[in-house]
Amino acid sequence: MNTEREKVKRQFRHRARLAPTPAQVLLFDEQAHAARTVWNCLHAWWTMLPKDKRTLAAADAAIRQARKDVDFLAVLPAQAAQAVLKIYFRAWRNCWEGRAGAPRYKARSRTRMSVDIPQGDGLRVRRVHRRWGVVSVPKVGKVRFHWTKDLPVGSGADGASRITGARLVKDALGWHISFRVQTHVPAPAPHEGPEVGIDAGINIPLALADGNHQHHGRPPRLPDGTADRDKWLNPEEKAKLLRLEREAAHRRSFREPGRAASRRLRRTYEQIASLRAKAKRRATDWQHKTTTHLARAYSTIVVEDLDIPRMTKSARGTVDLPGKNVAQKRGLNRSIAQEAWGRTITMLTYKTAWCGGALRKVPAPYTSQRCSVCGCLTEGSRESQTVFACKNPGCAWVGNADHNAARNVLHLYRAGHALTPAAGRAVVRRS
């Protein structure tokens, strides 16, 4: 009897931190600036030409001629220039279909430096040490990177795993490379684990209906009751961040209006951005580990269908009708943004599919006001952010408010109120 499961094609990204030499850093910067310039030239060409001459072939010919005439653009590999063209046309297609706004000019000060490598055949990834690997970047050469995940090194022509492309990205911590990996793995067997409802909150990041709440050990608020915007930093890093912010404010007070920031001020901004990036990386790492654990432990994960942009809308109001408790609402919005609920749901969507499970969504209204024991919706039962006390005389159940909401989420799913399956990334496809 053949028990081998059917193979499925899985695509994912793996981001690794590069360790380039100073000369290689300059080459990366030149390529990134050239890619941004190609985008801006292409945008100007598109907006000035008549509609009947805006074709992909004409844009491709214009880019080829520009790379021949301008030496600065020649440092960008031809494949990377073609990738800029494809991304630009995809941006317009997303605009026409209502998924995004119209493409615009990329200013140097507000644009992330990046270079796309659309084909992975020339990367030639090789592991040289337990912690280090080497990748061949076009027009740069061999660059070391931190080896934190096993990557395919073959061509993948026989159905094996392969690297289909990569993208070079620069952030506050330096240059990184994001590999696009395609693998063929056995189709996941149906998950036989239990069902669970999850409520995303502030005091408890992820409250589970069975009581196995997921904490990250970072208090959401300071002793004075204000939101802790730097909870992912340790006390020494918080003190350093406070000192840098004060230095930036002091140096900014001496800058004349309309003049560029000094080198010292820019250096201070870079140090602040580095600490912020480190905090974001720690938060993302916790999310990945937690969602992987949940996807492996439960067959069906039920969450609320939250409208996060509406939840984080400002309460400032207008001049005629000013809002109330604006400062408190601002702190709540900041806490919600720090927890990144949308990113957590996205991770759970594709990880449950990888493990043979499923993610389901239920309507969000009244899940935190309804008692999970008697089902009554009584005014005043939600006494605070942490305590739920049912006002029904026949029940009088008291418990954690987030735990109560998680149980209600699971009850809604079992009662048949699940919405259309969550639309996540197409990460598992039949080969």
CSV table of C-alpha atoms in Angstrom, one decimal:
chain,number,residue,atom,x,y,z
A,1,MET,CA,0.0,0.0,0.0
A,2,ASN,CA,1.4,3.4,-1.0
A,3,THR,CA,1.2,5.8,1.9
A,4,GLU,CA,3.2,8.6,0.4
A,5,ARG,CA,1.2,11.8,0.3
A,6,GLU,CA,0.9,14.0,-2.7
A,7,LYS,CA,3.5,16.7,-3.1
A,8,VAL,CA,2.5,20.3,-2.9
A,9,LYS,CA,4.5,23.4,-3.8
A,10,ARG,CA,5.2,25.9,-1.0
A,11,GLN,CA,6.6,29.3,-1.4
A,12,PHE,CA,8.0,31.4,1.4
A,13,ARG,CA,10.6,34.1,2.1
A,14,HIS,CA,13.6,34.0,4.4
A,15,ARG,CA,15.3,37.1,5.5
A,16,ALA,CA,19.0,37.1,6.4
A,17,ARG,CA,21.3,39.8,7.6
A,18,LEU,CA,24.3,40.5,5.3
A,19,ALA,CA,27.8,41.3,6.4
A,20,PRO,CA,29.2,43.2,3.5
A,21,THR,CA,32.6,45.0,3.4
A,22,PRO,CA,32.6,48.8,3.2
A,23,ALA,CA,33.3,48.6,-0.6
A,24,GLN,CA,30.3,46.3,-1.0
A,25,VAL,CA,28.1,48.6,1.1
A,26,LEU,CA,28.9,51.4,-1.4
A,27,LEU,CA,28.0,49.2,-4.3
A,28,PHE,CA,24.7,48.3,-2.6
A,29,ASP,CA,23.9,52.0,-2.0
A,30,GLU,CA,24.7,52.9,-5.6
A,31,GLN,CA,22.5,50.2,-7.0
A,32,ALA,CA,19.6,51.2,-4.6
A,33,HIS,CA,19.9,54.8,-5.7
A,34,ALA,CA,20.0,53.8,-9.3
A,35,ALA,CA,16.9,51.6,-8.9
A,36,ARG,CA,15.1,54.6,-7.3
A,37,THR,CA,16.2,56.8,-10.1
A,38,VAL,CA,14.9,54.4,-12.7
A,39,TRP,CA,11.5,54.4,-11.0
A,40,ASN,CA,11.4,58.2,-11.0
A,41,CYS,CA,12.4,58.4,-14.6
A,42,LEU,CA,9.9,55.8,-15.5
A,43,HIS,CA,7.2,57.7,-13.6
A,44,ALA,CA,8.0,60.9,-15.3
A,45,TRP,CA,8.0,59.2,-18.7
A,46,TRP,CA,4.6,57.6,-18.0
A,47,THR,CA,2.9,60.8,-16.9
A,48,MET,CA,4.2,62.9,-19.8
A,49,LEU,CA,3.5,60.6,-22.7
A,50,PRO,CA,0.1,60.3,-24.4
A,51,LYS,CA,-2.0,57.2,-23.4
A,52,ASP,CA,-1.6,55.6,-26.7
A,53,LYS,CA,2.2,55.4,-26.4
A,54,ARG,CA,2.3,54.0,-22.8
A,55,THR,CA,3.2,50.5,-23.6
A,56,LEU,CA,5.4,47.9,-21.8
A,57,ALA,CA,7.6,47.6,-24.9
A,58,ALA,CA,8.2,51.3,-25.2
A,59,ALA,CA,9.0,51.6,-21.5
A,60,ASP,CA,11.5,48.6,-21.8
A,61,ALA,CA,13.2,50.3,-24.7
A,62,ALA,CA,13.4,53.6,-22.8
A,63,ILE,CA,15.1,51.9,-19.8
A,64,ARG,CA,17.6,50.1,-22.0
A,65,GLN,CA,18.6,53.3,-23.7
A,66,ALA,CA,18.8,55.2,-20.4
A,67,ARG,CA,21.2,52.5,-19.0
A,68,LYS,CA,23.4,53.0,-22.1
A,69,ASP,CA,23.4,56.8,-21.9
A,70,VAL,CA,23.8,57.4,-18.1
A,71,ASP,CA,26.7,55.8,-16.4
A,72,PHE,CA,25.1,56.1,-13.0
A,73,LEU,CA,22.3,53.8,-14.1
A,74,ALA,CA,24.6,51.2,-15.6
A,75,VAL,CA,25.7,50.1,-12.1
A,76,LEU,CA,22.2,48.5,-11.7
A,77,PRO,CA,22.0,45.0,-13.2
A,78,ALA,CA,19.8,44.6,-16.2
A,79,GLN,CA,17.5,42.1,-14.4
A,80,ALA,CA,17.0,44.6,-11.5
A,81,ALA,CA,16.1,47.4,-14.0
A,82,GLN,CA,13.5,45.1,-15.6
A,83,ALA,CA,12.2,44.2,-12.1
A,84,VAL,CA,11.6,48.0,-11.5
A,85,LEU,CA,9.6,48.1,-14.7
A,86,LYS,CA,7.4,45.1,-13.7
A,87,ILE,CA,6.8,46.5,-10.2
A,88,TYR,CA,5.8,49.9,-11.6
A,89,PHE,CA,3.3,48.4,-14.0
A,90,ARG,CA,2.0,46.1,-11.2
A,91,ALA,CA,1.5,49.2,-9.0
A,92,TRP,CA,-0.7,50.8,-11.7
A,93,ARG,CA,-2.7,47.6,-12.1
A,94,ASN,CA,-3.3,47.6,-8.3
A,95,CYS,CA,-4.4,51.2,-8.6
A,96,TRP,CA,-6.8,50.5,-11.4
A,97,GLU,CA,-8.3,47.6,-9.6
A,98,GLY,CA,-8.8,49.6,-6.4
A,99,ARG,CA,-6.3,47.8,-4.2
A,100,ALA,CA,-3.9,50.7,-3.8
A,101,GLY,CA,-3.3,54.4,-4.6
A,102,ALA,CA,-1.5,55.7,-7.7
A,103,PRO,CA,2.3,55.3,-7.9
A,104,ARG,CA,4.2,58.5,-7.0
A,105,TYR,CA,7.6,59.9,-7.0
A,106,LYS,CA,10.1,58.3,-4.7
A,107,ALA,CA,12.0,60.8,-2.6
A,108,ARG,CA,15.3,59.9,-1.2
A,109,SER,CA,14.4,60.8,2.4
A,110,ARG,CA,11.3,58.7,2.6
A,111,THR,CA,12.1,55.7,0.4
A,112,ARG,CA,13.5,52.4,1.6
A,113,MET,CA,16.6,51.5,-0.2
A,114,SER,CA,16.1,48.2,-2.0
A,115,VAL,CA,17.2,46.2,-5.1
A,116,ASP,CA,15.3,43.3,-6.6
A,117,ILE,CA,17.0,40.2,-8.0
A,118,PRO,CA,14.2,38.5,-10.0
A,119,GLN,CA,16.1,35.3,-10.9
A,120,GLY,CA,17.8,33.1,-8.4
A,121,ASP,CA,20.0,31.0,-10.8
A,122,GLY,CA,22.9,33.4,-10.4
A,123,LEU,CA,22.8,33.8,-6.6
A,124,ARG,CA,24.8,30.6,-5.9
A,125,VAL,CA,24.2,30.2,-2.2
A,126,ARG,CA,26.8,28.3,-0.3
A,127,ARG,CA,27.2,27.5,3.4
A,128,VAL,CA,30.8,28.0,4.6
A,129,HIS,CA,30.4,27.8,8.4
A,130,ARG,CA,27.8,26.8,11.0
A,131,ARG,CA,26.8,30.5,11.3
A,132,TRP,CA,27.8,31.9,8.0
A,133,GLY,CA,26.9,31.5,4.3
A,134,VAL,CA,28.0,33.2,1.1
A,135,VAL,CA,25.8,34.5,-1.7
A,136,SER,CA,26.9,35.9,-5.1
A,137,VAL,CA,25.1,39.2,-5.8
A,138,PRO,CA,25.1,40.5,-9.4
A,139,LYS,CA,27.8,43.2,-9.9
A,140,VAL,CA,28.8,43.0,-6.3
A,141,GLY,CA,30.4,39.6,-5.8
A,142,LYS,CA,30.4,37.2,-2.9
A,143,VAL,CA,28.8,38.6,0.2
A,144,ARG,CA,28.6,36.9,3.6
A,145,PHE,CA,25.3,36.5,5.4
A,146,HIS,CA,24.1,35.0,8.7
A,147,TRP,CA,23.0,31.4,8.2
A,148,THR,CA,20.0,30.9,10.3
A,149,LYS,CA,17.9,28.5,8.1
A,150,ASP,CA,18.8,25.8,5.7
A,151,LEU,CA,18.5,27.0,2.2
A,152,PRO,CA,18.5,25.0,-1.1
A,153,VAL,CA,21.7,25.2,-3.1
A,154,GLY,CA,20.6,23.2,-6.2
A,155,SER,CA,18.8,24.3,-9.3
A,156,GLY,CA,15.5,22.5,-8.4
A,157,ALA,CA,15.0,21.2,-11.9
A,158,ASP,CA,14.1,17.7,-10.6
A,159,GLY,CA,11.3,19.0,-8.3
A,160,ALA,CA,13.6,19.8,-5.4
A,161,SER,CA,13.7,23.0,-3.5
A,162,ARG,CA,15.3,26.1,-5.1
A,163,ILE,CA,15.7,29.8,-4.7
A,164,THR,CA,13.6,31.7,-7.3
A,165,GLY,CA,14.9,35.2,-6.5
A,166,ALA,CA,15.8,37.6,-3.8
A,167,ARG,CA,15.6,41.2,-2.7
A,168,LEU,CA,18.2,43.4,-1.1
A,169,VAL,CA,16.7,45.7,1.6
A,170,LYS,CA,18.4,48.2,3.8
A,171,ASP,CA,17.0,49.2,7.2
A,172,ALA,CA,18.3,50.8,10.4
A,173,LEU,CA,20.4,47.7,11.2
A,174,GLY,CA,22.1,47.5,7.8
A,175,TRP,CA,21.6,45.5,4.6
A,176,HIS,CA,19.6,42.3,4.5
A,177,ILE,CA,18.7,39.8,1.8
A,178,SER,CA,15.2,38.3,1.5
A,179,PHE,CA,15.3,35.0,-0.4
A,180,ARG,CA,12.3,33.7,-2.3
A,181,VAL,CA,12.3,30.0,-1.8
A,182,GLN,CA,10.2,27.4,-3.5
A,183,THR,CA,9.9,23.9,-2.0
A,184,HIS,CA,8.0,20.7,-2.7
A,185,VAL,CA,6.8,19.0,0.4
A,186,PRO,CA,4.2,16.3,1.2
A,187,ALA,CA,0.7,17.6,1.5
A,188,PRO,CA,-0.1,18.1,5.2
A,189,ALA,CA,-2.3,15.5,6.8
A,190,PRO,CA,-5.5,16.7,8.4
A,191,HIS,CA,-4.8,18.2,11.8
A,192,GLU,CA,-6.4,16.1,14.6
A,193,GLY,CA,-5.9,18.6,17.4
A,194,PRO,CA,-8.6,20.5,19.3
A,195,GLU,CA,-10.4,23.7,18.3
A,196,VAL,CA,-9.6,27.0,20.1
A,197,GLY,CA,-10.9,30.6,20.1
A,198,ILE,CA,-8.4,33.4,20.4
A,199,ASP,CA,-9.1,37.0,21.5
A,200,ALA,CA,-6.4,39.6,20.7
A,201,GLY,CA,-5.9,42.0,23.5
A,202,ILE,CA,-3.6,44.5,25.3
A,203,ASN,CA,-3.2,43.1,28.8
A,204,ILE,CA,-3.1,39.5,27.4
A,205,PRO,CA,-1.7,39.6,23.9
A,206,LEU,CA,-3.4,36.3,22.8
A,207,ALA,CA,-6.1,34.9,25.2
A,208,LEU,CA,-7.1,31.4,24.4
A,209,ALA,CA,-10.5,29.8,25.2
A,210,ASP,CA,-8.9,26.8,26.9
A,211,GLY,CA,-6.9,29.1,29.2
A,212,ASN,CA,-3.5,28.6,27.7
A,213,HIS,CA,-2.9,32.3,27.2
A,214,GLN,CA,0.2,33.5,25.3
A,215,HIS,CA,2.1,36.2,27.0
A,216,HIS,CA,5.3,38.0,25.9
A,217,GLY,CA,6.3,39.2,29.3
A,218,ARG,CA,6.2,42.8,28.3
A,219,PRO,CA,3.8,45.0,30.5
A,220,PRO,CA,1.7,47.1,28.2
A,221,ARG,CA,1.7,50.1,30.6
A,222,LEU,CA,4.1,51.9,32.8
A,223,PRO,CA,3.6,52.3,36.6
A,224,ASP,CA,2.0,55.7,36.0
A,225,GLY,CA,-0.7,54.1,33.8
A,226,THR,CA,0.6,55.4,30.4
A,227,ALA,CA,1.2,53.1,27.5
A,228,ASP,CA,4.8,51.8,27.2
A,229,ARG,CA,5.8,52.5,23.6
A,230,ASP,CA,9.2,50.9,24.2
A,231,LYS,CA,8.2,47.7,26.0
A,232,TRP,CA,10.4,45.5,23.7
A,233,LEU,CA,13.6,47.2,25.0
A,234,ASN,CA,15.4,46.4,28.2
A,235,PRO,CA,16.0,49.2,30.8
A,236,GLU,CA,19.5,50.0,29.5
A,237,GLU,CA,18.2,50.4,26.0
A,238,LYS,CA,15.3,52.5,27.2
A,239,ALA,CA,17.7,54.8,29.0
A,240,LYS,CA,19.8,55.1,25.9
A,241,LEU,CA,16.8,55.8,23.7
A,242,LEU,CA,15.6,58.6,26.1
A,243,ARG,CA,19.1,60.1,26.0
A,244,LEU,CA,19.2,60.0,22.2
A,245,GLU,CA,15.7,61.6,21.9
A,246,ARG,CA,16.7,64.4,24.2
A,247,GLU,CA,19.9,65.0,22.2
A,248,ALA,CA,17.9,65.0,19.0
A,249,ALA,CA,15.5,67.5,20.3
A,250,HIS,CA,18.3,69.7,21.6
A,251,ARG,CA,20.2,69.6,18.3
A,252,ARG,CA,17.0,70.1,16.3
A,253,SER,CA,16.3,73.4,18.1
A,254,PHE,CA,19.5,74.9,16.6
A,255,ARG,CA,18.5,74.0,13.0
A,256,GLU,CA,17.3,76.9,10.9
A,257,PRO,CA,14.0,76.4,9.0
A,258,GLY,CA,14.5,75.0,5.5
A,259,ARG,CA,18.1,73.8,6.1
A,260,ALA,CA,19.1,70.2,6.1
A,261,ALA,CA,19.9,68.4,9.4
A,262,SER,CA,23.5,68.3,10.5
A,263,ARG,CA,25.7,65.2,10.5
A,264,ARG,CA,25.4,64.9,14.3
A,265,LEU,CA,21.6,65.1,14.1
A,266,ARG,CA,21.4,62.5,11.3
A,267,ARG,CA,23.7,60.2,13.3
A,268,THR,CA,21.4,60.6,16.3
A,269,TYR,CA,18.4,59.8,14.2
A,270,GLU,CA,20.1,56.7,12.9
A,271,GLN,CA,20.9,55.4,16.4
A,272,ILE,CA,17.2,56.0,17.4
A,273,ALA,CA,16.0,54.1,14.3
A,274,SER,CA,18.4,51.3,15.1
A,275,LEU,CA,16.9,50.8,18.6
A,276,ARG,CA,13.4,51.0,17.1
A,277,ALA,CA,14.3,48.3,14.5
A,278,LYS,CA,15.7,46.1,17.2
A,279,ALA,CA,12.5,46.3,19.2
A,280,LYS,CA,10.4,45.5,16.1
A,281,ARG,CA,12.6,42.5,15.4
A,282,ARG,CA,12.0,41.1,18.9
A,283,ALA,CA,8.3,41.6,18.6
A,284,THR,CA,8.2,39.8,15.2
A,285,ASP,CA,10.3,37.0,16.5
A,286,TRP,CA,7.8,36.4,19.4
A,287,GLN,CA,4.9,36.5,16.9
A,288,HIS,CA,6.6,33.9,14.7
A,289,LYS,CA,7.4,31.5,17.5
A,290,THR,CA,3.9,31.9,19.1
A,291,THR,CA,1.9,31.4,15.9
A,292,THR,CA,4.0,28.4,15.0
A,293,HIS,CA,3.2,26.8,18.4
A,294,LEU,CA,-0.5,27.5,18.0
A,295,ALA,CA,-0.6,26.2,14.4
A,296,ARG,CA,1.0,22.9,15.6
A,297,ALA,CA,-1.2,22.5,18.7
A,298,TYR,CA,-4.7,23.3,17.3
A,299,SER,CA,-6.6,22.1,14.3
A,300,THR,CA,-9.0,25.0,14.0
A,301,ILE,CA,-8.1,28.5,15.2
A,302,VAL,CA,-11.0,31.0,15.5
A,303,VAL,CA,-10.4,34.7,15.6
A,304,GLU,CA,-12.6,37.8,15.4
A,305,ASP,CA,-13.1,39.6,12.1
A,306,LEU,CA,-11.5,42.9,13.4
A,307,ASP,CA,-11.6,46.2,11.5
A,308,ILE,CA,-8.3,47.4,12.8
A,309,PRO,CA,-8.0,50.7,10.8
A,310,ARG,CA,-11.4,51.7,12.3
A,311,MET,CA,-10.5,50.6,15.8
A,312,THR,CA,-7.3,52.8,15.7
A,313,LYS,CA,-9.0,55.8,14.3
A,314,SER,CA,-8.2,59.1,16.1
A,315,ALA,CA,-10.8,60.5,18.5
A,316,ARG,CA,-9.6,64.1,18.0
A,317,GLY,CA,-12.8,65.1,16.2
A,318,THR,CA,-13.2,68.4,14.5
A,319,VAL,CA,-13.1,72.1,15.5
A,320,ASP,CA,-16.9,72.3,15.8
A,321,LEU,CA,-17.2,68.8,17.5
A,322,PRO,CA,-13.9,68.1,19.4
A,323,GLY,CA,-13.4,64.6,20.7
A,324,LYS,CA,-13.3,63.4,24.3
A,325,ASN,CA,-10.5,61.5,26.0
A,326,VAL,CA,-8.2,62.1,23.0
A,327,ALA,CA,-5.0,61.4,25.0
A,328,GLN,CA,-6.3,58.1,26.3
A,329,LYS,CA,-7.5,57.0,22.9
A,330,ARG,CA,-4.1,57.9,21.4
A,331,GLY,CA,-2.4,55.6,24.0
A,332,LEU,CA,-4.9,52.8,23.2
A,333,ASN,CA,-4.2,53.2,19.5
A,334,ARG,CA,-0.5,53.0,20.1
A,335,SER,CA,-0.9,49.9,22.2
A,336,ILE,CA,-3.0,48.2,19.5
A,337,ALA,CA,-0.4,49.1,16.8
A,338,GLN,CA,2.4,47.7,18.9
A,339,GLU,CA,0.6,44.3,19.2
A,340,ALA,CA,0.3,44.1,15.4
A,341,TRP,CA,-2.9,42.0,15.4
A,342,GLY,CA,-3.1,42.0,11.6
A,343,ARG,CA,0.3,40.5,11.3
A,344,THR,CA,-0.5,37.8,13.8
A,345,ILE,CA,-3.6,36.8,11.9
A,346,THR,CA,-1.7,36.7,8.6
A,347,MET,CA,0.9,34.4,10.2
A,348,LEU,CA,-1.8,32.1,11.6
A,349,THR,CA,-3.5,31.9,8.2
A,350,TYR,CA,-0.6,30.4,6.3
A,351,LYS,CA,0.9,28.4,9.2
A,352,THR,CA,-2.3,26.6,10.0
A,353,ALA,CA,-2.5,25.7,6.3
A,354,TRP,CA,1.0,24.3,6.5
A,355,CYS,CA,0.1,22.2,9.5
A,356,GLY,CA,-3.2,20.8,8.0
A,357,GLY,CA,-5.4,23.1,10.1
A,358,ALA,CA,-7.6,26.1,9.3
A,359,LEU,CA,-8.2,29.6,10.4
A,360,ARG,CA,-11.8,30.8,10.7
A,361,LYS,CA,-13.2,34.2,11.5
A,362,VAL,CA,-16.4,35.1,13.3
A,363,PRO,CA,-18.2,38.5,13.7
A,364,ALA,CA,-16.6,40.7,16.3
A,365,PRO,CA,-19.6,42.6,17.8
A,366,TYR,CA,-20.4,41.9,21.5
A,367,THR,CA,-17.9,39.2,22.0
A,368,SER,CA,-16.4,41.1,24.9
A,369,GLN,CA,-19.7,42.2,26.4
A,370,ARG,CA,-21.5,38.8,26.4
A,371,CYS,CA,-21.2,36.3,29.2
A,372,SER,CA,-19.6,33.1,28.0
A,373,VAL,CA,-21.4,31.0,30.7
A,374,CYS,CA,-25.0,32.1,30.5
A,375,GLY,CA,-24.9,34.0,27.1
A,376,CYS,CA,-26.6,37.1,28.5
A,377,LEU,CA,-25.7,40.5,27.2
A,378,THR,CA,-26.1,42.7,30.3
A,379,GLU,CA,-25.0,46.3,30.5
A,380,GLY,CA,-22.1,47.0,32.9
A,381,SER,CA,-20.7,43.4,32.9
A,382,ARG,CA,-17.4,44.5,31.4
A,383,GLU,CA,-16.2,46.4,34.5
A,384,SER,CA,-12.7,47.1,33.2
A,385,GLN,CA,-10.1,46.0,30.7
A,386,THR,CA,-9.2,43.0,32.7
A,387,VAL,CA,-12.4,41.9,34.7
A,388,PHE,CA,-15.7,40.6,33.4
A,389,ALA,CA,-18.5,40.2,36.0
A,390,CYS,CA,-21.8,39.0,34.7
A,391,LYS,CA,-24.8,41.1,36.0
A,392,ASN,CA,-27.3,38.3,35.5
A,393,PRO,CA,-28.5,37.3,39.0
A,394,GLY,CA,-28.8,33.7,38.0
A,395,CYS,CA,-25.2,33.5,36.8
A,396,ALA,CA,-22.9,36.1,38.5
A,397,TRP,CA,-19.8,34.6,36.8
A,398,VAL,CA,-16.6,36.6,37.3
A,399,GLY,CA,-13.4,36.1,35.3
A,400,ASN,CA,-10.8,37.6,33.0
A,401,ALA,CA,-12.4,39.7,30.3
A,402,ASP,CA,-10.1,38.5,27.5
A,403,HIS,CA,-10.6,34.9,28.4
A,404,ASN,CA,-14.4,35.5,28.4
A,405,ALA,CA,-14.1,37.0,24.9
A,406,ALA,CA,-12.1,34.1,23.6
A,407,ARG,CA,-14.7,31.6,24.8
A,408,ASN,CA,-17.4,33.6,23.1
A,409,VAL,CA,-15.4,33.5,19.9
A,410,LEU,CA,-15.3,29.7,20.0
A,411,HIS,CA,-19.0,29.5,20.9
A,412,LEU,CA,-19.9,31.6,17.8
A,413,TYR,CA,-17.9,29.3,15.5
A,414,ARG,CA,-19.5,26.1,17.0
A,415,ALA,CA,-22.9,27.7,16.6
A,416,GLY,CA,-22.3,28.1,12.9
A,417,HIS,CA,-21.6,31.8,12.7
A,418,ALA,CA,-18.3,31.5,10.9
A,419,LEU,CA,-17.6,33.9,8.1
A,420,THR,CA,-16.1,33.0,4.7
A,421,PRO,CA,-12.7,31.4,5.2
A,422,ALA,CA,-10.0,34.0,5.8
A,423,ALA,CA,-8.4,35.1,2.6
A,424,GLY,CA,-4.7,34.6,3.3
A,425,ARG,CA,-1.6,34.3,1.1
A,426,ALA,CA,-1.6,31.5,-1.4
A,427,VAL,CA,1.2,29.7,0.2
A,428,VAL,CA,0.1,26.1,-0.5
A,429,ARG,CA,-0.7,25.2,-4.1
A,430,ARG,CA,-1.0,21.9,-5.9
A,431,SER,CA,2.0,21.1,-8.1
